[in-house]
PDB file of C-alpha atoms and ligand atoms in Angstrom:
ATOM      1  CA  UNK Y   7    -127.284  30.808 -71.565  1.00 98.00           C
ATOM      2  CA  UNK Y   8    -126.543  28.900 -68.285  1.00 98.00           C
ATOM      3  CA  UNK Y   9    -125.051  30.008 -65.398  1.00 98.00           C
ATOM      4  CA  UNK Y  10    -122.700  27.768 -63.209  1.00 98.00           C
ATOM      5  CA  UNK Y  11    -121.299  27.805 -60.103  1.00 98.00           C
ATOM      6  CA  UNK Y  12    -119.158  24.756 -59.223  1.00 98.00           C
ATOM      7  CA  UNK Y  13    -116.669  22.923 -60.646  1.00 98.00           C
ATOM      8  CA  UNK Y  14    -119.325  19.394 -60.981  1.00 98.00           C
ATOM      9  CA  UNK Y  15    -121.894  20.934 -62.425  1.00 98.00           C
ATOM     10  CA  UNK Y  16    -119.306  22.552 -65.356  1.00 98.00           C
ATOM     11  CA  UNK Y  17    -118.247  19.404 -65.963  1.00 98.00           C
ATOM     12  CA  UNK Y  18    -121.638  17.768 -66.576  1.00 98.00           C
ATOM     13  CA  UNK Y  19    -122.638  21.141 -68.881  1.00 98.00           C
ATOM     14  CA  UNK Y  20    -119.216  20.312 -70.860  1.00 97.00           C
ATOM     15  CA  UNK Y  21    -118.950  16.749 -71.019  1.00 96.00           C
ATOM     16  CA  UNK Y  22    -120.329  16.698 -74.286  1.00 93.00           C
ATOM     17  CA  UNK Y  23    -118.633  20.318 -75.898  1.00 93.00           C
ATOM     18  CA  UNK Y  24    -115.536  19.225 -77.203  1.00 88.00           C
ATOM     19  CA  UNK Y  25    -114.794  22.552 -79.060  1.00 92.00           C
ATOM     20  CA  UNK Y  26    -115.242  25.222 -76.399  1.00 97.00           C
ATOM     21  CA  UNK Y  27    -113.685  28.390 -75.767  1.00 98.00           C
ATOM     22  CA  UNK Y  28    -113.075  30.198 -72.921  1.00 98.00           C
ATOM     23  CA  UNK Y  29    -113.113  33.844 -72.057  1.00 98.00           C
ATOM     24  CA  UNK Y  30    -111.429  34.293 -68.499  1.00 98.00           C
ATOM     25  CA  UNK Y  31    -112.772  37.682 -66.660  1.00 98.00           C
ATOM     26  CA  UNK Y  32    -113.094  39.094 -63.392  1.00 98.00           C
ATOM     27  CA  UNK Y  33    -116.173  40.784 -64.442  1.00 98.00           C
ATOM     28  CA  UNK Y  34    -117.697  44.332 -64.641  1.00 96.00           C
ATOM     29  CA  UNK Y  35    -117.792  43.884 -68.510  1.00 97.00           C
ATOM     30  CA  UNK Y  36    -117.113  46.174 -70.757  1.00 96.00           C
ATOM     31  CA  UNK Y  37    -116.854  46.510 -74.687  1.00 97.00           C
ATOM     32  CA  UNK Y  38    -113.401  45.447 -74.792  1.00 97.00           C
ATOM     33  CA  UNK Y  39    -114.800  41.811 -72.826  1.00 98.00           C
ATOM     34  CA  UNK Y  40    -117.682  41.537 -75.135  1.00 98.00           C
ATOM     35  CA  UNK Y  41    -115.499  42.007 -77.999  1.00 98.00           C
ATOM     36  CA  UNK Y  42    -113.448  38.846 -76.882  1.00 98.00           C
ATOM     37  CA  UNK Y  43    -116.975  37.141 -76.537  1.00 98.00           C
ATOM     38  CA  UNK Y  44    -118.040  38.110 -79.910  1.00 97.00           C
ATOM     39  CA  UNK Y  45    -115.033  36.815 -81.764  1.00 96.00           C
ATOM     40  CA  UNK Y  46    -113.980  33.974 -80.203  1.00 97.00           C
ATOM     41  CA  UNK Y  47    -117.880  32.799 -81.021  1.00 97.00           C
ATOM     42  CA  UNK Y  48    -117.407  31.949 -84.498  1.00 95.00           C
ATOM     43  CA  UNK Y  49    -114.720  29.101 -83.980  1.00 92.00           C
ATOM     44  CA  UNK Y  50    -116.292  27.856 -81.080  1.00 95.00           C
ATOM     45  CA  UNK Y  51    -118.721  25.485 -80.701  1.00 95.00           C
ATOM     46  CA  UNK Y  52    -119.793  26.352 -77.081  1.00 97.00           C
ATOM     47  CA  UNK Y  53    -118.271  29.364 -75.528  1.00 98.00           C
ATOM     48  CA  UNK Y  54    -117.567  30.159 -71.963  1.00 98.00           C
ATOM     49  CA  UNK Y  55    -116.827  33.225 -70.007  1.00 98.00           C
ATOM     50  CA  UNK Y  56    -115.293  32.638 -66.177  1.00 98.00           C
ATOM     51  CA  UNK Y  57    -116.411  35.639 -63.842  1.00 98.00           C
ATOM     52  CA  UNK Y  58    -114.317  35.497 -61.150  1.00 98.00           C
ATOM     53  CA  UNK Y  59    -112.236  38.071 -59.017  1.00 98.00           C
ATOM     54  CA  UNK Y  60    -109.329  36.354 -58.150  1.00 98.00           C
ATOM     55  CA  UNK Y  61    -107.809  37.610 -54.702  1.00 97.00           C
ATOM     56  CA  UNK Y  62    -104.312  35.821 -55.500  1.00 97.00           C
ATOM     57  CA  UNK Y  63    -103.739  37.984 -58.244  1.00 98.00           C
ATOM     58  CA  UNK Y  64    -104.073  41.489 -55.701  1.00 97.00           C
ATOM     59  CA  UNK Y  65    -101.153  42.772 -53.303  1.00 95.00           C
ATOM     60  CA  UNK Y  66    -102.385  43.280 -49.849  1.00 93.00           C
ATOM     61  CA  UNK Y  67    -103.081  47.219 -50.441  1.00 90.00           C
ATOM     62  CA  UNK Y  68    -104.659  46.944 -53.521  1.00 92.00           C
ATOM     63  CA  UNK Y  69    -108.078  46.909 -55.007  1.00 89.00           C
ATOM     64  CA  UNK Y  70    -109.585  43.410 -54.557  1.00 96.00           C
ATOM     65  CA  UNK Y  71    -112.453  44.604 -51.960  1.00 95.00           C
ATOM     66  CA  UNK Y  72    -113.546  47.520 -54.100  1.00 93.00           C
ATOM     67  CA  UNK Y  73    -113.125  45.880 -57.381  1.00 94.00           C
ATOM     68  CA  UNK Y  74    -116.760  46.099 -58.806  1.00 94.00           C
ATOM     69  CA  UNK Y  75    -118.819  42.993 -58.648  1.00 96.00           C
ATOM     70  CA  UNK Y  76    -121.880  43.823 -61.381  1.00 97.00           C
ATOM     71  CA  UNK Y  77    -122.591  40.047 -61.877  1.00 98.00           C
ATOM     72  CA  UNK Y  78    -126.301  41.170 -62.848  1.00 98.00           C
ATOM     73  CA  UNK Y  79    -125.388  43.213 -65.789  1.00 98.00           C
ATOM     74  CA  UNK Y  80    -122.733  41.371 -66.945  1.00 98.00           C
ATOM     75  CA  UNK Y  81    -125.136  38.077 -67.076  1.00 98.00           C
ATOM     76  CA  UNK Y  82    -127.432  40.309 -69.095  1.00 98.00           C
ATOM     77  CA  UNK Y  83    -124.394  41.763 -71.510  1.00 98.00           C
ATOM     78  CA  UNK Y  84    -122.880  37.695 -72.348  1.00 98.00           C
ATOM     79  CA  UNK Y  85    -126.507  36.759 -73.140  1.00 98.00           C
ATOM     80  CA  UNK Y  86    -127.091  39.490 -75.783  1.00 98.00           C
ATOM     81  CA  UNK Y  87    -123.180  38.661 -76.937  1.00 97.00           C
ATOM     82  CA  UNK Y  88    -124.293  35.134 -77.689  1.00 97.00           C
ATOM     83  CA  UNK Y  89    -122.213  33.401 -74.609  1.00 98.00           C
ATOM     84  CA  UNK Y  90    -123.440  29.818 -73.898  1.00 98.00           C
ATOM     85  CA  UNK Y  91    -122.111  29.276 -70.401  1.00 98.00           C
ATOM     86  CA  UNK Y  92    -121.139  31.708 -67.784  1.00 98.00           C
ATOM     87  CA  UNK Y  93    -119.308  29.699 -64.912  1.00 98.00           C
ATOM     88  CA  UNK Y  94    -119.405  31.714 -61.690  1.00 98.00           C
ATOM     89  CA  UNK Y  95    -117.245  30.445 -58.876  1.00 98.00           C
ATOM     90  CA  UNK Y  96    -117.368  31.481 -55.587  1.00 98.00           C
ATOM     91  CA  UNK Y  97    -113.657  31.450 -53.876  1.00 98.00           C
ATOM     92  CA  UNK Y  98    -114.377  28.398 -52.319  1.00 98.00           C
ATOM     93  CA  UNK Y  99    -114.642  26.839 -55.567  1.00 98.00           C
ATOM     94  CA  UNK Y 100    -111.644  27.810 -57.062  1.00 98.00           C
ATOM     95  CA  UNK Y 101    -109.887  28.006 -53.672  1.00 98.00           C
ATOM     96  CA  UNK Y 102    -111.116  25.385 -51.179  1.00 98.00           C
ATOM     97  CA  UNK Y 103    -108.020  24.737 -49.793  1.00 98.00           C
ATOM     98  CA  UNK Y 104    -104.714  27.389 -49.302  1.00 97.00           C
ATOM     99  CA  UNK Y 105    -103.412  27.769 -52.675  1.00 98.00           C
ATOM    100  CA  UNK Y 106    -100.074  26.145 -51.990  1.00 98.00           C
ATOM    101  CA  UNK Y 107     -99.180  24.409 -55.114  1.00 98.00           C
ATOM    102  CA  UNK Y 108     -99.011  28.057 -57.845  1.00 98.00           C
ATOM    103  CA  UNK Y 109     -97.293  28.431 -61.073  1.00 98.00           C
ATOM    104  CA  UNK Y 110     -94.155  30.121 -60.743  1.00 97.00           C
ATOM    105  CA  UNK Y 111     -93.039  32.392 -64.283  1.00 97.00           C
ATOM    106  CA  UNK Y 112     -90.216  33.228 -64.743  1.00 96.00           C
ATOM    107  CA  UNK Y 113     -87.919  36.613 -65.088  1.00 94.00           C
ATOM    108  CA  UNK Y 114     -90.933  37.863 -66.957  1.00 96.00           C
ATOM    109  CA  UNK Y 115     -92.850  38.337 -63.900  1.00 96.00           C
ATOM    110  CA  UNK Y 116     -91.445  40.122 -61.984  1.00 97.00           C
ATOM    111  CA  UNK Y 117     -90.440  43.080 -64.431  1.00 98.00           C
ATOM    112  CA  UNK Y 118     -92.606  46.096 -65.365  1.00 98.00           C
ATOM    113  CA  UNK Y 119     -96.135  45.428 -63.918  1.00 98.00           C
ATOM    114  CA  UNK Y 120     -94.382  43.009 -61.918  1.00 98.00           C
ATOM    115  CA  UNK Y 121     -91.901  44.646 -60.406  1.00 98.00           C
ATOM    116  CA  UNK Y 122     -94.186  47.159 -59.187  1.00 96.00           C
ATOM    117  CA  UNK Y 123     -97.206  44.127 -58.249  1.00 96.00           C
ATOM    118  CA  UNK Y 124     -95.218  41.404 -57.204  1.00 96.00           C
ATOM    119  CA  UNK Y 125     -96.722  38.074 -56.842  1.00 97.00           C
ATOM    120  CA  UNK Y 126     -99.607  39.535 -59.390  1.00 98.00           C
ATOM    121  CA  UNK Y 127     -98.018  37.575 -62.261  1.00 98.00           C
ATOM    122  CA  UNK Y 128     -97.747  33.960 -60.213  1.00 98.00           C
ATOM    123  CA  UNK Y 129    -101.848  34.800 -59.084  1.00 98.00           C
ATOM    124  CA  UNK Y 130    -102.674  35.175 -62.710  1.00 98.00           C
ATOM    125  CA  UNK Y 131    -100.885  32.046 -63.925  1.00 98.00           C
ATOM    126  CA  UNK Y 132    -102.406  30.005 -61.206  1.00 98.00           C
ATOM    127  CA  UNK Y 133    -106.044  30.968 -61.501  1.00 98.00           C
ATOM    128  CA  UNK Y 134    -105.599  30.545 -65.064  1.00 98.00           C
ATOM    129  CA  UNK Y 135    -104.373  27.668 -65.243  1.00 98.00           C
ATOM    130  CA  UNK Y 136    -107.036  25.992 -62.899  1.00 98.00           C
ATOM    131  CA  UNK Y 137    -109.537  27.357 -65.068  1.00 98.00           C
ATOM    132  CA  UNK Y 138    -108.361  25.737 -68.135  1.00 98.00           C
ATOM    133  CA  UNK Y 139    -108.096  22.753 -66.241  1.00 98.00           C
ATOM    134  CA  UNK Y 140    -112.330  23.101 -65.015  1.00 98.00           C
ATOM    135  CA  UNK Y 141    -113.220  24.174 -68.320  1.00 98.00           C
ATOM    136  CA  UNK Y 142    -111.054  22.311 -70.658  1.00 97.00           C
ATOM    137  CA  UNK Y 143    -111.033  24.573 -73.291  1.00 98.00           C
ATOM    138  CA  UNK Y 144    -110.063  24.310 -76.758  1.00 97.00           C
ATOM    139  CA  UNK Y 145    -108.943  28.026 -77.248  1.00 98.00           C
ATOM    140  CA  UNK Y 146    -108.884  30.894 -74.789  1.00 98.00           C
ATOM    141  CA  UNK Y 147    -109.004  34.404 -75.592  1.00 98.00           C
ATOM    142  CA  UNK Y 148    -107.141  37.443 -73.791  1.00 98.00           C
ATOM    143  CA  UNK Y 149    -107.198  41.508 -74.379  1.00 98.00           C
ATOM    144  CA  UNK Y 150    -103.419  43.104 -75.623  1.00 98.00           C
ATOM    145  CA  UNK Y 151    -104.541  45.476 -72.792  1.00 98.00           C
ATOM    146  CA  UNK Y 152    -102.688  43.986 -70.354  1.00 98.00           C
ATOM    147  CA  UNK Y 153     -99.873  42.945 -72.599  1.00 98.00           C
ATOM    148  CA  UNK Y 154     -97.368  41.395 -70.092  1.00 98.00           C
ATOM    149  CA  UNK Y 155    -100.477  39.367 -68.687  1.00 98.00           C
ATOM    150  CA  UNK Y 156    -100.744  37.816 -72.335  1.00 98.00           C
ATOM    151  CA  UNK Y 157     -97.060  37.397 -72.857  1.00 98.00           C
ATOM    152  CA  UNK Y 158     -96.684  35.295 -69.358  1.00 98.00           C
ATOM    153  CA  UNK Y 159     -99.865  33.513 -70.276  1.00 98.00           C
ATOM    154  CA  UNK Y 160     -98.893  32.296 -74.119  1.00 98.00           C
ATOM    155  CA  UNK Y 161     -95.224  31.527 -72.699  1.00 97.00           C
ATOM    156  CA  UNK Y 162     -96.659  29.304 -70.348  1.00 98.00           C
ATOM    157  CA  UNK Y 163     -99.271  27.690 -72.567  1.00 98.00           C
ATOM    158  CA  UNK Y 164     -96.566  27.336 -75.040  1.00 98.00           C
ATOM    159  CA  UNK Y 165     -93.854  25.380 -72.192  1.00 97.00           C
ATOM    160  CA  UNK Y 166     -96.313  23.367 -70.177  1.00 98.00           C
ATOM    161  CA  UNK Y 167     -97.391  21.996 -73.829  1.00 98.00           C
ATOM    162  CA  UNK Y 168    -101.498  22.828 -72.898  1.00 98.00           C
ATOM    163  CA  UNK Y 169    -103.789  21.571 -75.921  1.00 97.00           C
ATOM    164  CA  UNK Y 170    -105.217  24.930 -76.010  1.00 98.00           C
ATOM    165  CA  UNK Y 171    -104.866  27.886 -78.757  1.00 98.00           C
ATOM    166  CA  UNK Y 172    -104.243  31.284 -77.037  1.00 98.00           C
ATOM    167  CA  UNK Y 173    -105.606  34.088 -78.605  1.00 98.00           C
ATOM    168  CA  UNK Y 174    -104.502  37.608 -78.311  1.00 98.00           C
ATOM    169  CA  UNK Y 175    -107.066  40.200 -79.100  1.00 98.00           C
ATOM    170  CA  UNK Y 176    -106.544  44.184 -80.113  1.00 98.00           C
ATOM    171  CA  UNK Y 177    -107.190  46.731 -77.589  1.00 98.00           C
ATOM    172  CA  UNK Y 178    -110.629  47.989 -77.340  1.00 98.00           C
ATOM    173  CA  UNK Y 179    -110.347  51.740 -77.095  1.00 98.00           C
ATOM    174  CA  UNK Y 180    -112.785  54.703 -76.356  1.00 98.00           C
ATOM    175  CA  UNK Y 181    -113.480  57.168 -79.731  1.00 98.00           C
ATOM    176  CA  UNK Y 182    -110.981  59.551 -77.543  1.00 98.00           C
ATOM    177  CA  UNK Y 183    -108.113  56.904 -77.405  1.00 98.00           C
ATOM    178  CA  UNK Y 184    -108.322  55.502 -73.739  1.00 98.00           C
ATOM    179  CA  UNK Y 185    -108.113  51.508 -73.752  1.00 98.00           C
ATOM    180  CA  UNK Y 186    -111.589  50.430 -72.160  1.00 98.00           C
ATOM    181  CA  UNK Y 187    -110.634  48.860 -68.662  1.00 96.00           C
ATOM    182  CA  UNK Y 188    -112.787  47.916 -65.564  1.00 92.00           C
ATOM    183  CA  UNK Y 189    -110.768  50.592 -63.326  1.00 93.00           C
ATOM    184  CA  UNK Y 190    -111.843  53.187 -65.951  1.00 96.00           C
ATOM    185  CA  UNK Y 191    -115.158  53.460 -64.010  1.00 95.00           C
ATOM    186  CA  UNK Y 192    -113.160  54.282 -60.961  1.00 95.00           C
ATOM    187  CA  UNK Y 193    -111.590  57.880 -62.419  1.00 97.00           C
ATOM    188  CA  UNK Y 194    -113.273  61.032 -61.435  1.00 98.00           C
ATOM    189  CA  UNK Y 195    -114.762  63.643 -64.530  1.00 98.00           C
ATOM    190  CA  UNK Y 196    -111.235  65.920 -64.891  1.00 98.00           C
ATOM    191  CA  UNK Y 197    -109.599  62.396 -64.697  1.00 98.00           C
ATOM    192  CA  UNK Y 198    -111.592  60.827 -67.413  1.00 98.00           C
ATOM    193  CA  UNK Y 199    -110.777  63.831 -69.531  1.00 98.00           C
ATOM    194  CA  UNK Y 200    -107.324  63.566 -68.783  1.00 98.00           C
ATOM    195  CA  UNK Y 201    -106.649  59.792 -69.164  1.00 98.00           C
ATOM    196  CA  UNK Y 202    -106.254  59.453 -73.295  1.00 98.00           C
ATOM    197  CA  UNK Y 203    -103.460  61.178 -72.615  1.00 98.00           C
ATOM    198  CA  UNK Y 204    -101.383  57.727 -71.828  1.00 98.00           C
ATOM    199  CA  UNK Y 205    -102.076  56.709 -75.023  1.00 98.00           C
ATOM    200  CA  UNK Y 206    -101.338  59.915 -76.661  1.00 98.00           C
ATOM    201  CA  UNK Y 207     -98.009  59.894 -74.692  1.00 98.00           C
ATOM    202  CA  UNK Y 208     -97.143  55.752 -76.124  1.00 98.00           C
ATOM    203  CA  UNK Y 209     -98.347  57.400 -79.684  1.00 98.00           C
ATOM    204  CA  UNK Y 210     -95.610  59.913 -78.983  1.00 98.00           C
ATOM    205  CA  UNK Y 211     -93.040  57.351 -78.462  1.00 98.00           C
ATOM    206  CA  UNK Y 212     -94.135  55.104 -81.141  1.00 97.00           C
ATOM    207  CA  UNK Y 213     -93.629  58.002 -83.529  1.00 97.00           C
ATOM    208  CA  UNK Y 214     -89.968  58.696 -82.303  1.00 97.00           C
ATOM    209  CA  UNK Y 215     -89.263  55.216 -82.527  1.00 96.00           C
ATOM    210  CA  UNK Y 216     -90.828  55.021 -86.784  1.00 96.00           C
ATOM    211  CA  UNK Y 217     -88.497  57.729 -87.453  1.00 95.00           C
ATOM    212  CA  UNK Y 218     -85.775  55.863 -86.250  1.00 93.00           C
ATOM    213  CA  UNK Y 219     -84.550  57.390 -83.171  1.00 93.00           C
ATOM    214  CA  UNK Y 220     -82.685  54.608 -81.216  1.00 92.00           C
ATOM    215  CA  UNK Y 221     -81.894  56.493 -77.543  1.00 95.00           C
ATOM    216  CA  UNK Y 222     -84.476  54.313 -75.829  1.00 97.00           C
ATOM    217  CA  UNK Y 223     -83.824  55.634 -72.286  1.00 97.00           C
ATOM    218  CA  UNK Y 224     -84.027  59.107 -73.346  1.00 98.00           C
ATOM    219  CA  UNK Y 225     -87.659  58.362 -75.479  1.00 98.00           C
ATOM    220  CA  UNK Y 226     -88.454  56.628 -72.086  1.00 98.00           C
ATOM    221  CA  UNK Y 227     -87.350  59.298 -69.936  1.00 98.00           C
ATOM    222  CA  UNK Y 228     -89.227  61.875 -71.345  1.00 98.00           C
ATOM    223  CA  UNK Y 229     -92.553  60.391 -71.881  1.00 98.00           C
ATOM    224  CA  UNK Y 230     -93.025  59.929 -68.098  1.00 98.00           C
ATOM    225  CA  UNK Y 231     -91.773  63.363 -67.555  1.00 98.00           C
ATOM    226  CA  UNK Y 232     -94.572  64.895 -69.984  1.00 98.00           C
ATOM    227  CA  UNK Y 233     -96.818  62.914 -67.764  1.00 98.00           C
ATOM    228  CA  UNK Y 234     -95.415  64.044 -64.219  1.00 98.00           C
ATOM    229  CA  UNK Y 235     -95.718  67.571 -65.854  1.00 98.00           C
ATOM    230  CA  UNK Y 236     -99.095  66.855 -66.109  1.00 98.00           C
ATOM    231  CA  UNK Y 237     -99.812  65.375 -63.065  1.00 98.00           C
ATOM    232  CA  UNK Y 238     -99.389  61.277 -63.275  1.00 98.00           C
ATOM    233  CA  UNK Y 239     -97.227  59.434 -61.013  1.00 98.00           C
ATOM    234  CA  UNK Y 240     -95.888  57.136 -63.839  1.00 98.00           C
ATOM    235  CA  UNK Y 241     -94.208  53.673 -62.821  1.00 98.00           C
ATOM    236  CA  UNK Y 242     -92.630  53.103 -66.140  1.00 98.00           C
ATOM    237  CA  UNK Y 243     -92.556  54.092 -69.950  1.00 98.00           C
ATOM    238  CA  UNK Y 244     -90.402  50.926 -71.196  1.00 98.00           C
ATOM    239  CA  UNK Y 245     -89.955  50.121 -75.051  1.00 98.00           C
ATOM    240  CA  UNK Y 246     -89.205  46.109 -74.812  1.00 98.00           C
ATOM    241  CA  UNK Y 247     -88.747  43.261 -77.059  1.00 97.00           C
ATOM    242  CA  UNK Y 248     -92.569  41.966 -77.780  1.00 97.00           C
ATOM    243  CA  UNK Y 249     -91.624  38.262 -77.008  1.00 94.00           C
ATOM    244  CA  UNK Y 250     -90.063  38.333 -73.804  1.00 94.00           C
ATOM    245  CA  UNK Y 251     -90.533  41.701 -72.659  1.00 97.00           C
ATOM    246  CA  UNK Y 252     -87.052  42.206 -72.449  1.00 96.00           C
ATOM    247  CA  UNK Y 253     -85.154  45.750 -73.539  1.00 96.00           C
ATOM    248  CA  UNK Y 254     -84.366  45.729 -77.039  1.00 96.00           C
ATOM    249  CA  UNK Y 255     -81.111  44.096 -78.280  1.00 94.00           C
ATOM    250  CA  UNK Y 256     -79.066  46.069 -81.745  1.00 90.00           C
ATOM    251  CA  UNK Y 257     -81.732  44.625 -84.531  1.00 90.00           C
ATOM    252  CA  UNK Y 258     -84.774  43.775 -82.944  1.00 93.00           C
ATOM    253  CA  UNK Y 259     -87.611  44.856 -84.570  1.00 93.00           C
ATOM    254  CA  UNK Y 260     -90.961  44.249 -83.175  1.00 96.00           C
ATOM    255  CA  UNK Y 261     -91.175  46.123 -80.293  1.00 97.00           C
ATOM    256  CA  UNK Y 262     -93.635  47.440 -77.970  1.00 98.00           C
ATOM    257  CA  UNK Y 263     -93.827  50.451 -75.585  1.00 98.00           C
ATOM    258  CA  UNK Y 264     -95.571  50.233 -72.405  1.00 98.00           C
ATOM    259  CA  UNK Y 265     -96.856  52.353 -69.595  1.00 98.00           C
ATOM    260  CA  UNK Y 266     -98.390  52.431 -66.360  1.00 98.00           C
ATOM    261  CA  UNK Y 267     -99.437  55.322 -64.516  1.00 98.00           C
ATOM    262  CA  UNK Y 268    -101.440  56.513 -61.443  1.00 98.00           C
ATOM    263  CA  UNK Y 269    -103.644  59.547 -62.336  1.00 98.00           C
ATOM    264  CA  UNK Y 270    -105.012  60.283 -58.932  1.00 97.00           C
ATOM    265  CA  UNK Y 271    -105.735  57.292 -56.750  1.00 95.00           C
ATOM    266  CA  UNK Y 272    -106.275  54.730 -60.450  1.00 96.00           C
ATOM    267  CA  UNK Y 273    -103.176  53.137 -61.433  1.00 97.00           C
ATOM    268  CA  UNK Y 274    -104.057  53.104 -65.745  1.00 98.00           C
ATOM    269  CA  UNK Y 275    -101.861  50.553 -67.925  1.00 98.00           C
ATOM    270  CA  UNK Y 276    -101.675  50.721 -71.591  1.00 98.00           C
ATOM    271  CA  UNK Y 277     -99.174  49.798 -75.009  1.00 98.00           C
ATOM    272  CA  UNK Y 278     -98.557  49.646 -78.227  1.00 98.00           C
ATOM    273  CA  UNK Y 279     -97.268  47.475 -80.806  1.00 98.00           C
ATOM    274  CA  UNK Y 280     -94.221  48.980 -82.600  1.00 96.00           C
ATOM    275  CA  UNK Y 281     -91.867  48.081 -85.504  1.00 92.00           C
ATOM    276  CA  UNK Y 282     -88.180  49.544 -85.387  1.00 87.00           C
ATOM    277  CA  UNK Y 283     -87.531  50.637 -89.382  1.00 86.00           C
ATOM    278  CA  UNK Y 284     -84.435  48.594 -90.188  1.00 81.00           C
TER     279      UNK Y 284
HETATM  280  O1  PAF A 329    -107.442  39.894 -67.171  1.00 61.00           O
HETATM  281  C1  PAF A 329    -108.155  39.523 -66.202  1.00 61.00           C
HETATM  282  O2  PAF A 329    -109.325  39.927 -66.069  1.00 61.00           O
HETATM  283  C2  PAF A 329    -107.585  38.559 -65.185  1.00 61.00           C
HETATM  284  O3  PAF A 329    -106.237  38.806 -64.943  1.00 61.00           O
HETATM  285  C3  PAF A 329    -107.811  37.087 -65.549  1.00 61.00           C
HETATM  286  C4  PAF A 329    -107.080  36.690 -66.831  1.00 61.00           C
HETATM  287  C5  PAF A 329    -109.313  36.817 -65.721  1.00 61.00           C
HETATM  288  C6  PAF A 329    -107.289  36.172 -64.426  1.00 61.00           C
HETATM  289  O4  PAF A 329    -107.937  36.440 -63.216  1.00 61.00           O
END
């Protein structure tokens, strides 16, 4: 496996890899990132995974100075996962100039996760983005984790016409339920015992919605009260459209519920995929 820097010596690595695949993180790997690693692997001839914590994606009060940086283990985790080339910028690299020039999405971004991070959305496209362009990849694979994050990512793919196949992965989850996320690590013990209950809360929802119950607002409504009852601080519980994250229109049918929540001082995000009967 070989580990890479800058931008130059990328290019020389990949001048001759046609068919690689990229696997954009921020590090502090977990099972969900080797997961990406591991299936991407088969259809690619030579795959990469970006480590990079990427300030323009973090509002001024959030985590970007705390975010773990465990670039040791992570190096040793891609190895045993098979990865070919980890490329390791430092901000210079990927920022050696103001970022002036940023991809802009559209209504998208600034709903749900972005309506409560704004800017995060216009970050993620942009670092993206310049990372396809260093790596050229053929494919790139994200995590349904963050759901909206995939959705802005594959719409813009998709507009700006980029040769590259997005794929979206399945959630990684613990045996308990709770989607496996870097800010996991940040929860205290009564927290970690507490946090499957997000997902218990969307499986709640998702039921209501099977058995046809169409009152959105009220389904909404009363998920995040059953988690201010139990102590969250939820910023939404929203049942949207899966393709533009919008609310539902009379007859759509794949849907997907969402929620973010703080428990304690960790903000936790999590969905899932739904079908309205007909
Ligand atoms: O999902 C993440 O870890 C980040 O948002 C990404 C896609 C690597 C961009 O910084």
């Amino acid at each position: 496996m070989d580990v890479i820097h800058t931008v130059a010596e990328l290019r020389a690595r990949l001048a001759h890899e046609p068919g690689n695949a990229l696997v954009p993180t921020m590090g502090n790997l977990h099972e969900g990132h080797i997961r990406l690693v591991e299936s991407i692997r088969p259809q690619s001839a030579c795959t990469v995974v970006s480590i990079f914590v990427n300030r323009l994606q973090f509002g001024p009060r959030e985590d970007f100075d705390k975010y773990p940086r465990t670039f040791a283990s992570d190096c040793a985790k891609l190895a045993a996962a098979g990865c070919d080339v980890v490329f390791a910028p430092d901000e210079a690299e990927i920022y050696p100039e103001p970022q002036t020039y940023t991809v802009e999405p559209p209504e998208i971004a600034n709903i749900l996760d972005g309506a409560v991070r704004p800017g995060h959305f216009r970050g993620v496209a942009t670092v993206v983005l310049k990372l396809f362009n260093m790596v050229a990849p053929r494919a790139a694979i994200f995590g349904k984790k963050d759901y909206q994050q995939c959705i802005v990512l594959n719409n813009m793919a998709r507009q700006l016409a980029l040769p590259i196949r997005i794929i979206l992965a399945e959630t990684v989850r613990a045996p308990d339920g709770l989607a496996l996320s870097s800010r996991n690590g940040y929860l205290s013990a009564p927290e970690r015992a507490e946090a499957p209950q997000l997902h218990a809360t969307l499986l709640r929802v998702a039921t209501e919605v099977h058995a046809g119950k169409r009152d959105y607002r009220r389904i909404e409504l009363s998920a995040m009260a059953h988690l201010a009852e139990r102590g969250w601080q939820p910023d939404y519980v929203a049942i949207r459209r899966r393709t533009d994250l919008m609310p539902p229109l009379e007859g759509d049918a794949e849907l997907v519920v969402l929620g973010a929540a703080k428990l304690g001082a960790t903000r936790l995000i999590d969905n899932l995929e739904l079908a309205a009967p007909a």
